[in-house]
Amino acid sequence: MSDTSSDQHPSQLLDRVVIRFAGDSGDGMQLAGDRFTTSSAILGNDLATFPDFPAEIRAPAGTLAGVSAFQVHISDHNISTPGDAPNVLVAMNPAALRANLGTLPPGATIIVNVDAFEERNLAKAGYEVSPLGDGSLSAYTVYEVPMTSITTEVSKDAGVKPRDAERSKNFFALGLISWLYTRPVEATVSWVNERYADKPLVREANLRALKAGFHFGETAELFESAYEVRPAELPPGEYVNITGNTATAWGLIAASVRSGLPLFLGTYPITPASDILHELSKHKEFGVRTFQAEDEIAGIGAALGASFGGSLGVTTTSGPGVDLKAEMIGLAINLELPLLIVDVQRGGPSTGLPTKTEQADLLHAMYGRHGEAPLPIIAPKTPSHCFAATVEAVRLAVTYRTPVILLSDGYLANGTEPWRLPDVEDLPVIDPGFATSTNHVDSEGHEVFWPYLRDADTLARPWAPPGVAGLEHRIGGLEKEDGSGNVNYDGANHERMTRLRAAKIAGIARDIPPTELDDPDGAADLLVIGWGSTYAAIAAGVQRTRARGHKVAQAHLTHLNPFPADLGDVLARYRKVLVPEVNLGQLSRLLRAEYLVDAVSFTQVKGVPFRAAAMEAAILELINGPGADAAAGGPPGPLPPTELTDGLLPDHGKVSQR
Amino acid sequence: MTDLAHARAEDHAVPVPLTTRKDWSSDQEVRWCPGCGDYSILAAVQMLMPELGVRRESTVFLSGIGCAARFPYYMNTYGLHSIHGRAPAIATGLAATRPDLDVWVVTGDGDALSIGGNHLIHALRRNINITILLFNNQIYGLTKGQYSPTSEVHKVTKSTPFGSLEQPFNPMSLALGAEATFVARTHDMDRKHMMEVFRRAHAHQGASFVEIYQNCNVFNDGAFEAITGKDHRADMLIPLVQGEPIRFGAEGQHGVVMRTDGTVEIVDTAAVGESALLVHDEHRDNPGLAFQLSHLAAGPTQPTPIGIFRDVDRPEYGTEMNRQVDQVIERRGAGDLRALLRSGSSWTVS
Ligand code: SF4
């Protein structure tokens, strides 16, 4: 398809653009978005993506409930969020238009599949008259493209049934957007060839649609020009575009390789965590054993059994699955065995919002067990950071013989960003340090093995998987005698053991990096502190307020239990502390309780990440006080419910003629 | 096989040391009620171990919660006393990753059939290489006397003062229905029979399920007396012996025949002739006849079959899981982390 790389049209330079592909769940929008992302990544743009799909596999076609969208932000400079508001919306039907119109800033471009705007679809989307004809879209630039009819037309003589041919219209849309943003389609062509190798008709229909879309842009004279987003200046290195779930799976494999512990995943399928299982199950060449259990409890139970046997036991879950695992986590805390629980958080309570993101499991991770049952908690901050955070979680689990909870979330799980690949040699080496010999002489002078004789430094107990003669020992969920590990119901011993378990976890603070703080000249008055996937939005909001001349510091926590040792000192340095979270204020409660700091909570639970503009507004409100004049650098007042603000950085979204 | 398993396999070039019952007993004081049937089961296991030619360090006893679940503390092996009902799940992860180990699961009627029912049936269906000893005393002992999922209907207990309303589980039928490959029953009054059944269960590759009628002399004393009492055994226990006609009674005067509709019934041997009796075959692929035998008695008050109901070969889960790993490694070579990170489309920024 060399004829698809044309330079005849003038093209304009953009520094960044946010495109949202939206259609019915069956329209293949995730695929179109994903392919567009891949070609942008290959071009060298920085990018961030946000797939946004319904919980139903196929909600009734054409309805608002069935709309599936994929948002991608591409840029010629370093960016971190998938963008507040799309510059371009591709709407495959009226429902996709209606569901996403609220997010569009005035002046945005809308490309609709005009064939789908017929009476039935309009009615299903709740339109009495077509929005294409009633002037309601006058604030936007609307392009009406007959995607369905052209797609069926081009495949007519290829032997593809019209009903099947129609399904390729996502490739038409992809071709058109590829032309509009001067993306080469070669990579997609080879992908289609490979993917549909054994379905020649589908392959042909997709390729024809892709090509037709590309040519349509060039020849229809509908569009004034194409656009170009130049490669970003990323630090040198080798990059891949990666989702959080893949990064987590690879992090697990890396931790297995670096520890020499065979990886065992015991799990039960649940959205949005299942892709970690899918990815790991492909990589048996690393000795990975994946076990799809009968339920969530058996998943973590088998993982704990594997840990007892000397494997790296891992379970993955989300939502209600986290609740079900609580009992086994308590056992693992008592057994003091390494175990990793990956919680890909989603909207709750109960079944909640299976496909939508939330950060509301922090307090559950902290306290969601009976008894005094502390464990380390780690939270990745971006999709690619899931890799390093997972390796760190395993390091703590193995070193301290403890279950660790990794709090990822739905946004990180499915979102992507370019990731500069680390040097394998630079990854931490994790030493399982299995017990090899007896460690105590009993009152009768016999060499014995005491399973709860702790390391003086880490307070970790020896890990002695079965198989070593002389180290036979029995452990269980009952309270144990300090040292010998024998069952013991004595109150004083229980107090000692309870405090030892707590001290072991608290002591991890000595073994983790100090607070990650960004305060360029150390003169900020306000600290914005977050955890997990809010990182990108907080960073963008902080940058914006700095661009307005304010001094604002940002701290981000990867370690949530224990906190970094210097966190109290860091917090004390700032007069105001803002804690944005996608929950109703969980970290803020912990910070207030732990450090007596008057932290201000800023929260939202809409199933989507924060927008940079909302973050900026919240920061400005705290700086200037409510009701100050926005034009004078104050807050823009209460945000409209849809946060319509485009919220571009002052230097963003510039257009310059080439 | 995991690295650990490989390493252990090498250690095991050394011959298995000779042991006695004492070597298999831990230093922990046994704390069941005096007279509890658990003692004789513990003795049978501890006496059997030296005969099995296995190593203490390669033996693991796992349990859940209940009186029986204290068992691992009394064995001088590796042991894990876990949480209620979950032992088969934990054992699954252990047995699948450590095929070099002998994994025993000790459980009770509440632990295995009530709170842990789901894990039990799936461990059986998957054919995990574990030996499950279910101490069935038809009562909740540790919580002091509530009815259990194997208690007879109308049972009066602390939680059912007007009698329980529930149909009990038949553990043999349940295991057969769950596609178990080894299903057997024994009782705490016959050490020799227990040891023989345990020996066979241990030898079986895959999940072995053994129900042991166990007397709880505190909360359900005499539940099995009608069939296991010394004076009743001959007429009330029906020994299942491989390749032999199924008959019982001091003189073998009773026997079991199959009716034309496939069900089984007890008959007078003399009346039908010995050749009409059903010949026991543990290895029958179809579990139908074993299921019929499991239903011969409505409860331990009627003549009850004991012994091995079923013993068939089917691929064992852990072996298959590890075979898959080995095959992939053979085909693709051992994993290379550097290559994995570059397995998507990567690009270079210089
Ligand atoms: S309560 Fe019953 S089963 Fe439990 S130890 Fe006592 S006698 Fe044995």
PDB file of C-alpha atoms and ligand atoms in Angstrom, chain B residues 31-38 67-68 137 139-142 214-220, ligand 1:
ATOM      1  CA  ARG B  31      -4.987 -33.015  72.740  1.00  0.00           C
ATOM      2  CA  TRP B  32      -8.051 -34.832  71.550  1.00  0.00           C
ATOM      3  CA  CYS B  33     -10.666 -35.921  74.111  1.00  0.00           C
ATOM      4  CA  PRO B  34      -9.729 -39.187  75.780  1.00  0.00           C
ATOM      5  CA  GLY B  35     -11.365 -42.035  73.892  1.00  0.00           C
ATOM      6  CA  CYS B  36     -11.751 -40.066  70.651  1.00  0.00           C
ATOM      7  CA  GLY B  37     -11.535 -42.127  67.463  1.00  0.00           C
ATOM      8  CA  ASP B  38      -8.909 -39.697  66.156  1.00  0.00           C
ATOM      9  CA  CYS B  67     -10.874 -31.571  65.703  1.00  0.00           C
ATOM     10  CA  ALA B  68      -9.285 -33.647  62.939  1.00  0.00           C
ATOM     11  CA  ASN B 137     -18.044 -38.277  62.887  1.00  0.00           C
ATOM     12  CA  ILE B 139     -21.160 -33.943  64.165  1.00  0.00           C
ATOM     13  CA  TYR B 140     -19.392 -30.637  64.790  1.00  0.00           C
ATOM     14  CA  GLY B 141     -16.992 -31.496  67.597  1.00  0.00           C
ATOM     15  CA  LEU B 142     -14.749 -28.447  67.917  1.00  0.00           C
ATOM     16  CA  GLN B 214     -14.743 -41.867  63.331  1.00  0.00           C
ATOM     17  CA  ASN B 215     -16.392 -41.960  66.696  1.00  0.00           C
ATOM     18  CA  CYS B 216     -16.764 -38.664  68.552  1.00  0.00           C
ATOM     19  CA  ASN B 217     -17.325 -40.092  72.002  1.00  0.00           C
ATOM     20  CA  VAL B 218     -18.211 -36.698  73.454  1.00  0.00           C
ATOM     21  CA  PHE B 219     -20.843 -35.316  71.085  1.00  0.00           C
ATOM     22  CA  ASN B 220     -21.983 -38.230  68.957  1.00  0.00           C
TER      23      ASN B 220
HETATM   24  S1  SF4 C   1     -14.984 -33.421  70.357  1.00  0.00           S
HETATM   25 FE1  SF4 C   1     -15.285 -35.469  69.537  1.00  0.00          FE
HETATM   26  S2  SF4 C   1     -14.088 -35.513  67.674  1.00  0.00           S
HETATM   27 FE2  SF4 C   1     -13.410 -33.776  68.844  1.00  0.00          FE
HETATM   28  S3  SF4 C   1     -11.662 -34.532  69.990  1.00  0.00           S
HETATM   29 FE3  SF4 C   1     -13.437 -34.740  71.316  1.00  0.00          FE
HETATM   30  S4  SF4 C   1     -14.170 -36.780  70.907  1.00  0.00           S
HETATM   31 FE4  SF4 C   1     -12.783 -36.293  69.269  1.00  0.00          FE
END
